[in-house]
XYZ file of C-alpha atoms in Angstrom:
604
model
C 12.126 23.202 -9.497
C 11.269 25.245 -5.999
C 10.049 22.809 -3.894
C 6.745 24.310 -1.581
C 7.918 25.390 2.263
C 5.434 23.011 3.090
C 6.921 20.265 2.060
C 10.023 21.569 2.555
C 9.046 21.493 6.251
C 7.984 18.294 7.046
C 11.311 17.310 4.407
C 12.871 19.084 6.657
C 11.625 17.548 10.258
C 11.876 13.152 8.938
C 15.653 13.987 8.422
C 16.411 15.795 11.885
C 14.306 13.220 13.505
C 15.874 10.558 12.278
C 19.813 11.733 11.677
C 20.627 8.774 14.542
C 19.064 6.062 12.796
C 19.413 6.361 8.790
C 22.583 7.615 9.303
C 23.254 3.516 11.825
C 21.615 2.332 7.746
C 23.547 4.238 5.718
C 26.922 3.144 7.474
C 25.554 -0.239 7.519
C 24.914 -0.201 4.043
C 28.331 1.297 3.209
C 30.008 -2.422 5.010
C 27.498 -4.934 3.347
C 28.985 -3.310 0.133
C 32.208 -3.145 0.880
C 32.384 -6.596 1.718
C 30.573 -7.582 -1.386
C 29.048 -10.691 -3.050
C 30.705 -13.849 -1.675
C 30.526 -15.742 -4.977
C 33.915 -15.889 -4.569
C 34.735 -16.746 -1.739
C 32.449 -19.535 -1.282
C 33.600 -22.774 -0.923
C 33.929 -25.051 -4.299
C 31.400 -26.672 -2.180
C 28.493 -23.637 -1.452
C 29.386 -22.782 -4.725
C 28.349 -25.994 -7.178
C 25.091 -25.540 -4.407
C 23.970 -21.648 -6.293
C 24.454 -23.320 -9.641
C 24.079 -26.692 -9.803
C 20.317 -26.585 -11.670
C 22.056 -24.441 -13.933
C 23.199 -24.202 -18.136
C 26.866 -25.279 -18.088
C 26.905 -21.382 -19.300
C 25.734 -20.160 -17.017
C 28.064 -22.390 -14.461
C 31.050 -21.620 -15.493
C 30.307 -18.357 -15.675
C 28.803 -18.061 -12.599
C 31.873 -19.844 -11.551
C 34.029 -17.298 -12.592
C 32.808 -14.953 -10.414
C 32.871 -11.984 -13.636
C 28.770 -11.717 -14.702
C 26.536 -10.483 -12.988
C 24.173 -12.478 -11.282
C 20.140 -10.966 -10.776
C 18.503 -12.452 -8.122
C 14.535 -12.798 -8.611
C 12.043 -12.311 -5.518
C 8.108 -13.549 -7.360
C 5.094 -13.566 -5.328
C 3.797 -15.591 -8.387
C 0.738 -17.443 -7.475
C -1.761 -18.840 -10.413
C -4.789 -18.996 -7.241
C -4.647 -15.575 -7.681
C -5.024 -12.705 -10.662
C -2.819 -10.187 -10.081
C 0.037 -12.622 -9.467
C -1.147 -15.066 -11.789
C 0.959 -13.430 -15.285
C 4.428 -13.733 -12.676
C 4.570 -17.203 -13.988
C 6.055 -16.158 -17.190
C 8.461 -13.906 -16.392
C 11.494 -15.168 -14.904
C 11.557 -17.237 -18.189
C 11.149 -13.232 -19.575
C 13.809 -12.344 -17.343
C 16.440 -14.220 -17.620
C 16.525 -13.716 -21.515
C 16.846 -10.628 -21.291
C 19.537 -11.252 -18.428
C 21.559 -13.180 -21.395
C 20.359 -10.780 -23.626
C 23.883 -8.372 -22.135
C 25.813 -11.304 -21.470
C 24.041 -11.705 -17.585
C 22.634 -14.732 -15.557
C 19.741 -14.730 -13.639
C 18.017 -17.254 -10.716
C 14.550 -16.901 -9.134
C 16.083 -16.457 -5.427
C 13.226 -17.125 -4.081
C 9.090 -16.610 -2.913
C 7.271 -14.565 -0.947
C 4.006 -15.475 0.438
C 1.355 -14.031 -1.760
C -2.556 -13.744 -0.722
C -5.648 -11.781 -1.494
C -7.538 -9.962 0.701
C -10.094 -10.075 -1.754
C -10.559 -13.379 -0.926
C -9.995 -13.485 3.194
C -12.631 -10.366 3.722
C -15.031 -11.422 6.732
C -13.554 -14.365 7.185
C -10.550 -16.038 8.891
C -8.136 -15.912 6.815
C -8.186 -12.253 7.442
C -6.338 -11.626 10.247
C -3.189 -13.184 9.170
C -3.127 -10.229 6.082
C -2.099 -8.112 7.909
C 1.092 -10.430 10.142
C 1.499 -11.417 6.230
C 3.508 -7.855 5.044
C 6.419 -8.772 7.749
C 6.146 -12.625 6.518
C 6.742 -11.535 2.884
C 9.602 -9.348 4.094
C 12.037 -12.537 6.060
C 10.881 -14.988 3.650
C 12.699 -11.631 1.571
C 15.852 -11.590 3.128
C 15.885 -15.842 3.270
C 15.688 -14.726 -0.798
C 19.034 -12.652 -1.077
C 20.564 -15.305 2.345
C 22.700 -16.423 0.363
C 24.185 -13.356 -1.836
C 24.867 -15.209 -5.040
C 23.296 -11.811 -6.525
C 24.792 -7.671 -7.662
C 20.988 -6.784 -8.093
C 17.563 -7.806 -7.607
C 13.907 -7.570 -8.906
C 10.861 -7.862 -7.731
C 7.826 -8.719 -8.224
C 5.097 -8.217 -6.723
C 1.676 -6.341 -6.183
C -1.123 -6.644 -4.027
C -1.888 -4.730 -0.568
C 1.309 -6.403 1.730
C 2.904 -7.758 -0.855
C 4.648 -4.635 -2.723
C 5.220 -3.394 1.661
C 6.637 -6.379 2.195
C 9.140 -6.716 -0.821
C 10.377 -3.539 -0.103
C 11.382 -4.083 3.428
C 12.684 -7.182 2.921
C 15.167 -5.668 -0.141
C 16.031 -2.250 2.036
C 17.773 -5.621 4.857
C 19.908 -5.777 1.613
C 19.455 -2.326 0.779
C 23.274 -2.043 -0.752
C 21.358 -3.455 -3.637
C 20.667 -2.054 -6.911
C 16.609 -3.252 -6.899
C 14.055 -2.309 -9.747
C 10.077 -3.297 -9.337
C 8.004 -4.879 -12.542
C 4.224 -5.624 -11.867
C 2.251 -6.651 -13.671
C -0.891 -3.579 -14.392
C -4.516 -3.741 -13.190
C -6.372 -6.084 -15.651
C -8.310 -4.901 -18.554
C -11.747 -2.592 -17.534
C -15.020 -5.128 -17.213
C -17.985 -4.376 -15.208
C -18.094 -0.807 -13.431
C -17.605 -0.776 -9.865
C -20.428 1.745 -8.931
C -22.710 -1.284 -10.927
C -20.564 -3.755 -8.943
C -20.945 -2.008 -5.787
C -24.780 -1.273 -6.660
C -25.446 -5.234 -6.416
C -23.890 -5.518 -3.200
C -25.864 -3.472 -1.777
C -29.053 -4.966 -3.206
C -27.481 -8.193 -1.564
C -26.861 -6.687 1.658
C -31.095 -4.696 1.476
C -31.997 -8.722 0.386
C -33.072 -7.335 -3.006
C -30.700 -10.112 -5.522
C -30.122 -13.310 -4.339
C -26.287 -15.327 -4.611
C -26.074 -15.755 -8.120
C -26.693 -12.290 -8.739
C -23.872 -10.792 -6.710
C -21.977 -13.426 -8.209
C -22.367 -12.861 -11.604
C -21.530 -9.779 -10.215
C -18.623 -9.958 -8.951
C -17.655 -12.032 -11.535
C -18.134 -8.991 -14.604
C -15.998 -6.548 -12.094
C -12.935 -9.820 -11.949
C -13.137 -10.824 -14.726
C -9.412 -11.905 -15.606
C -5.724 -11.784 -14.932
C -4.241 -8.693 -13.162
C -4.886 -6.268 -10.484
C -8.468 -5.423 -9.444
C -9.290 -1.798 -11.217
C -10.554 0.324 -8.681
C -7.812 2.090 -6.464
C -7.053 0.695 -4.061
C -3.122 -0.875 -1.917
C -2.998 -2.419 -4.599
C -2.771 0.455 -7.652
C -2.109 2.574 -4.349
C 1.582 0.546 -3.904
C 1.810 0.804 -8.068
C 1.329 4.513 -7.580
C 3.615 4.366 -4.804
C 6.615 2.864 -6.638
C 6.431 4.828 -9.515
C 6.588 8.343 -7.822
C 9.466 7.076 -5.245
C 12.017 5.349 -8.321
C 11.658 2.000 -8.041
C 10.231 1.398 -11.036
C 10.135 2.570 -15.160
C 8.865 5.386 -15.987
C 4.849 4.980 -17.222
C 5.528 1.221 -15.913
C 2.419 0.536 -13.463
C -0.990 0.445 -14.946
C -0.225 -1.078 -18.006
C -2.349 -4.235 -19.075
C -0.861 -7.676 -18.574
C 0.397 -10.237 -22.143
C 0.781 -6.755 -23.563
C 3.770 -5.974 -25.660
C 4.327 -3.363 -24.437
C 4.000 -4.332 -20.849
C 6.486 -7.599 -21.839
C 8.779 -4.468 -23.211
C 9.022 -3.110 -19.753
C 9.890 -6.216 -17.930
C 13.064 -6.717 -20.308
C 13.511 -2.988 -20.027
C 13.361 -3.216 -15.811
C 15.995 -6.503 -15.715
C 18.680 -4.252 -17.594
C 18.240 -1.397 -15.984
C 18.819 -4.047 -12.505
C 22.034 -4.705 -14.052
C 22.895 -1.837 -14.493
C 23.420 -0.310 -11.523
C 24.946 -2.651 -9.595
C 28.426 -1.491 -7.584
C 30.519 -2.938 -10.812
C 29.698 -0.846 -13.342
C 29.630 3.217 -13.280
C 25.906 4.247 -11.883
C 26.449 2.318 -8.608
C 22.304 2.923 -7.070
C 20.911 0.400 -4.316
C 17.984 0.918 -2.732
C 18.873 1.851 0.388
C 19.514 5.514 -1.186
C 17.104 5.217 -3.299
C 14.722 5.012 -0.675
C 15.603 8.641 1.624
C 13.455 11.427 2.965
C 12.453 13.127 -0.205
C 11.719 9.297 -1.266
C 9.336 9.046 1.083
C 7.549 12.742 0.936
C 7.354 12.355 -2.572
C 4.932 7.958 -2.232
C 3.253 10.267 0.647
C 2.922 13.615 -1.709
C 1.590 10.971 -4.503
C -1.316 8.899 -2.452
C -2.894 12.419 -0.323
C -3.059 14.030 -4.112
C -4.443 9.925 -5.812
C -6.824 9.621 -2.436
C -4.878 5.978 -1.718
C -5.259 3.565 0.730
C -5.380 3.798 4.194
C -3.362 0.688 4.765
C -0.213 3.074 3.369
C -0.381 5.289 6.975
C 1.134 1.935 8.604
C 2.884 -0.011 5.727
C 5.323 4.134 4.741
C 5.862 4.206 8.580
C 7.170 0.534 8.830
C 8.888 0.588 4.870
C 10.862 4.014 5.861
C 10.986 2.137 9.463
C 13.715 -0.698 7.850
C 15.339 2.673 5.750
C 16.504 3.969 9.138
C 14.130 6.976 9.002
C 11.216 8.338 11.067
C 8.141 8.598 9.620
C 4.889 10.062 11.459
C 1.288 10.601 11.477
C 1.901 13.703 11.930
C 3.954 13.690 9.181
C 0.891 12.588 7.025
C -1.744 14.880 8.515
C 0.817 17.872 7.372
C 1.529 16.652 3.634
C -2.545 16.661 3.676
C -3.097 19.894 4.063
C -0.733 20.461 1.606
C -1.599 18.785 -0.716
C -4.460 18.990 -3.651
C -6.319 16.044 -4.194
C -5.219 15.389 -7.934
C -7.087 11.571 -8.899
C -11.321 10.946 -9.003
C -10.646 6.613 -9.201
C -13.350 4.612 -7.045
C -13.509 4.937 -4.849
C -13.674 8.175 -4.837
C -14.829 8.855 -7.864
C -16.840 6.342 -10.627
C -13.320 5.452 -12.813
C -11.357 2.283 -12.970
C -6.891 3.102 -12.751
C -8.116 2.535 -16.389
C -9.509 5.687 -17.095
C -5.995 7.131 -14.316
C -4.252 5.578 -16.579
C -5.481 6.705 -19.993
C -6.321 10.367 -19.162
C -2.906 10.327 -18.580
C -1.545 8.826 -15.818
C 1.667 8.846 -13.647
C 3.583 11.509 -16.231
C 0.829 13.449 -16.166
C 0.223 13.161 -12.534
C 3.946 13.541 -11.816
C 4.732 16.921 -14.259
C 1.996 19.000 -12.650
C 2.627 17.511 -8.887
C 6.801 18.316 -9.671
C 6.025 21.739 -12.184
C 3.901 23.735 -9.176
C 6.142 23.063 -6.422
C 4.544 19.416 -4.337
C 7.238 17.447 -5.304
C 11.509 16.476 -4.604
C 13.405 16.535 -8.461
C 16.595 15.947 -6.982
C 16.526 12.355 -5.902
C 17.498 9.243 -6.744
C 15.670 6.554 -8.904
C 16.459 3.179 -10.762
C 16.064 5.468 -14.240
C 18.946 7.166 -12.938
C 18.694 11.257 -11.653
C 15.725 13.202 -11.249
C 11.986 13.093 -10.900
C 11.502 14.494 -14.169
C 12.608 11.926 -15.835
C 9.182 9.772 -14.604
C 7.265 13.394 -15.432
C 6.650 10.611 -19.900
C 4.305 7.786 -20.356
C 6.083 4.202 -22.595
C 5.368 4.000 -25.747
C 6.147 1.080 -28.286
C 7.564 2.990 -31.427
C 8.025 0.373 -34.478
C 8.166 -2.810 -31.998
C 10.750 -0.588 -29.201
C 10.233 0.490 -25.853
C 10.283 4.313 -26.171
C 9.184 8.097 -24.005
C 7.428 11.074 -24.860
C 6.866 13.988 -22.667
C 2.905 12.974 -21.015
C 0.099 14.950 -22.522
C 0.194 18.743 -21.526
C -3.843 18.144 -21.259
C -5.709 15.487 -19.222
C -7.959 12.854 -22.044
C -10.682 12.607 -18.990
C -10.627 16.280 -16.631
C -13.019 14.242 -14.167
C -10.639 11.618 -13.207
C -7.917 13.756 -14.006
C -7.034 17.053 -13.233
C -4.262 19.768 -12.677
C -3.369 21.421 -9.735
C -4.430 24.641 -10.536
C -8.307 23.213 -10.823
C -8.348 20.585 -7.880
C -10.208 18.226 -7.129
C -9.905 19.764 -3.383
C -7.795 21.881 -2.274
C -6.482 19.244 0.381
C -5.308 15.508 0.221
C -7.416 12.528 0.486
C -6.885 10.999 4.004
C -6.800 13.222 7.150
C -5.828 12.378 10.371
C -8.506 11.917 13.956
C -7.004 13.230 17.336
C -8.684 13.933 20.285
C -10.665 12.775 23.494
C -10.758 8.504 21.968
C -6.901 8.845 20.222
C -5.592 8.713 17.353
C -7.363 7.379 14.229
C -6.858 8.023 9.949
C -10.167 8.629 7.843
C -10.273 8.299 3.991
C -12.044 11.910 3.275
C -11.480 11.587 -0.697
C -14.229 9.149 -0.936
C -16.536 10.465 1.590
C -19.594 13.308 0.275
C -19.001 16.947 2.132
C -22.440 16.785 3.713
C -21.259 12.707 6.159
C -17.739 14.321 6.463
C -19.261 14.881 10.880
C -20.963 13.129 12.254
C -21.838 13.473 15.885
C -24.752 10.557 17.230
C -24.884 7.735 20.163
C -22.779 5.019 19.952
C -23.188 1.412 19.015
C -21.723 -0.856 20.343
C -19.904 -4.269 18.821
C -16.735 -6.838 19.882
C -17.041 -8.093 16.167
C -17.628 -7.300 12.359
C -20.096 -10.260 13.091
C -21.881 -8.601 15.616
C -23.034 -5.143 13.719
C -23.978 -7.688 10.582
C -25.952 -9.421 12.745
C -27.435 -6.685 14.770
C -28.260 -5.225 10.540
C -29.582 -8.276 9.925
C -32.044 -8.549 12.366
C -32.668 -4.131 11.821
C -31.816 -3.145 15.182
C -29.830 -0.391 13.914
C -32.159 2.617 13.341
C -31.581 6.335 13.788
C -28.060 8.529 13.799
C -24.738 6.431 15.480
C -22.000 5.575 15.008
C -20.707 2.162 15.038
C -18.385 1.144 17.191
C -16.497 -2.440 16.476
C -13.443 -3.248 18.503
C -11.125 -5.426 19.767
C -9.209 -5.265 16.120
C -7.346 -4.097 16.431
C -3.363 -5.878 15.791
C -2.742 -7.719 19.218
C -6.532 -7.990 20.017
C -6.826 -10.773 16.036
C -3.965 -8.280 13.769
C -6.135 -5.794 12.063
C -8.531 -7.692 9.631
C -9.642 -4.890 7.034
C -13.016 -4.159 7.568
C -14.700 -4.078 4.706
C -16.818 -6.691 4.693
C -19.414 -4.007 6.779
C -19.847 -0.363 4.118
C -22.783 -2.597 1.699
C -24.922 -2.252 5.355
C -23.752 0.818 7.131
C -23.911 2.592 3.583
C -27.521 1.506 2.748
C -28.058 3.200 6.468
C -26.382 6.054 5.155
C -28.573 6.258 2.111
C -31.586 5.897 4.366
C -30.714 9.184 5.689
C -29.487 8.665 8.779
C -25.994 9.632 10.329
C -23.604 6.911 10.344
C -20.034 6.490 10.857
C -17.422 3.613 11.692
C -14.771 4.098 14.450
C -12.394 1.439 15.563
C -9.122 -0.229 15.729
C -9.173 -2.658 12.749
C -8.816 -1.146 9.393
C -11.122 -0.377 6.663
C -8.512 -1.047 3.357
C -7.299 1.179 -0.242
C -11.401 0.593 -0.086
C -12.722 2.690 2.127
C -16.116 4.493 0.737
C -19.232 6.721 1.276
C -19.457 6.132 4.579
C -16.825 8.529 7.291
C -14.692 5.771 8.927
C -12.565 6.824 11.244
C -10.246 3.301 10.920
C -6.937 2.424 12.907
C -7.503 3.479 16.509
C -4.637 3.542 18.364
C -4.765 3.181 21.713
C -6.430 -0.304 20.686
C -8.926 -2.058 23.093
C -7.104 -4.831 23.843
C -4.453 -2.291 25.080
C -7.214 -0.445 27.270
C -7.391 2.880 25.079
C -10.199 4.599 25.078
C -12.098 3.494 22.711
C -12.715 -0.563 25.369
C -14.932 2.349 27.775
C -17.175 3.154 24.556
C -20.409 2.930 25.963
C -24.123 2.694 23.999
C -25.848 5.345 24.251
C -22.489 7.669 24.554
C -21.708 10.457 22.614
C -19.603 11.179 20.000
C -18.441 13.592 17.167
C -16.682 12.670 14.909
C -15.518 15.564 12.267
C -13.591 15.228 9.428
C -13.393 18.302 8.836
C -11.833 19.518 11.110
C -9.721 16.277 11.917
C -11.148 15.394 15.313
C -12.504 12.625 17.501
C -14.221 13.601 20.632
C -16.154 11.939 24.070
C -19.371 14.003 24.455
C -19.937 13.641 27.840
C -17.972 13.567 31.239
C -14.349 12.961 30.577
C -13.753 12.440 34.154
C -16.188 9.647 34.720
C -15.712 7.630 30.459
C -12.016 7.367 32.025
C -12.268 6.557 35.127
C -14.335 3.365 33.977
C -13.013 -0.090 33.578
C -11.989 -1.139 30.536
C -14.159 -3.779 28.498
C -12.466 -7.521 28.556
C -12.985 -10.194 25.406
C -11.920 -13.487 25.120
C -9.701 -13.533 22.118
C -8.658 -17.150 21.721
C -11.788 -18.294 19.398
C -10.669 -16.386 17.102
C -6.696 -17.072 18.025
C -7.261 -20.804 16.955
C -7.987 -22.035 12.851
C -6.263 -21.030 9.442
C -3.518 -21.470 10.733
C -4.203 -18.100 13.292
C -2.497 -19.985 16.223
C 1.467 -19.610 14.035
C 1.226 -16.249 14.028
C 0.830 -15.891 18.137
C 4.431 -15.019 18.533
C 3.125 -11.766 16.273
C 0.724 -10.655 18.403
C 2.830 -10.499 20.862
C 5.608 -8.609 19.415
C 3.730 -5.823 16.931
C 3.434 -2.555 17.624
C 0.780 0.550 17.740
C -0.415 1.016 14.180
C 0.695 4.140 14.270
C 3.774 2.968 14.044
C 3.770 1.206 11.252
C 2.149 -1.856 13.471
C 5.233 -4.176 12.388
C 6.871 -5.866 14.461
C 10.379 -5.283 13.249
C 10.036 -1.546 14.961
């Protein structure tokens, strides 16, 4: 299959830019492989600690150093719906490993926080940093060097990127990611959104709002809208770290358990002791990351991945930029309409044909690299299937030739738009990104005076006081990674949405985040340089005319540039936001974190 030239050009320049760093990474991977698993070289005391809690038969097997041992890194907790299903996965995995004469151990757990719970709260300031904490926790889990391969149990926003970064630091090990799947469909997301807006207008009370939210988020499993969590699952499949068809199978079903058992066996088949050695460091090359970015654009995925994919790539020795993402967006058609980019949820997407249909369409029309390594073998064409149970046995059948729901999932011959769901914005105010797939064409260009706020609470207070009138671009600054950890500002969506519905031209400009749940209001987010670094966003004043043009990809201060850049940057005493809810523990992260367009990472 021939890849389109625009896709190949971006792939080639990532490879060229990353030549030295990728070579160094692969050299470290080879050295780790040659050193091998250290169970055979551990002292008796070390090894005894490593299998003290095992059964007698497992101890005998591990002592002999002939049995393969699988590490399990889990994000299980029973407070968060997406991660609660993982409670019983270790038992399933251990049983599947025993069936083929191997052992499995839970190597460690990683934290899993929910942006849905912390939205608009002080705990949200820890959210982005939790990705790098998870990466470090993953490394600690694997540092005992007792394992020949590993499986990773993670779903939501920062968890999967953190697990990937940690896994890539042990890039010589095979790694399979095992999802838990989305909850069944509840109250439609658009109906929930309407109730949120009515609540913001004071037309319904908290009881009605809570009832709507509870009917939407109602059981174990991932939230059903297409935010970062479900974008993660799409990425893991299209980048070759899931089993085919595994991403969106509901929890607690026989098919879900069968896929988990097969993922276990597959991970153990890829070790250095076998004939199909496939470590994660070899899978995650420049072609895999380009495939992931194409998938992100084709589905209108999460803006968070404009940072996460850069950080993940860096962990594999690859240098990916916003310009790469922008060029791929210009070359990739939008094929999915899942809330907030439409009214359907991920269960509808899966029923329409899901990942198998999507990947076949993109492969057949030259938008994806087929010649890649995956945990399922060589070639992404192996993923153009549906996973099914036939007579209680796992089977993979070709994805449907036609979408069952063309308004949710379409072909490359009839795309929803000819370009992708994300867009890079550049101009004299710096660089930012916008999710255009959820914004109607008539709202994609806004030229209006600025209303400046130093926190999301300030904007909310102005809205409630009736101070927001007419056209405006809300500037929410001092929300960047160095300032307070770059929290999501999704709680602003109902207020801004109300103003837009009243007929005003409205947009948001911020150095904070808006996540995969970015909705109908145009939002220029991840602005860099951030206000805390004295970026142009720190010089904006109330009344300054700003033009956001998502069609042309520009974000511009309109006026006397010389006067604008001569202004003294605004400042803010952020100390109150650096304490409480654990935030004081992350002072080192705030001082080390990089800029948004380099992944907002403490590692690079």
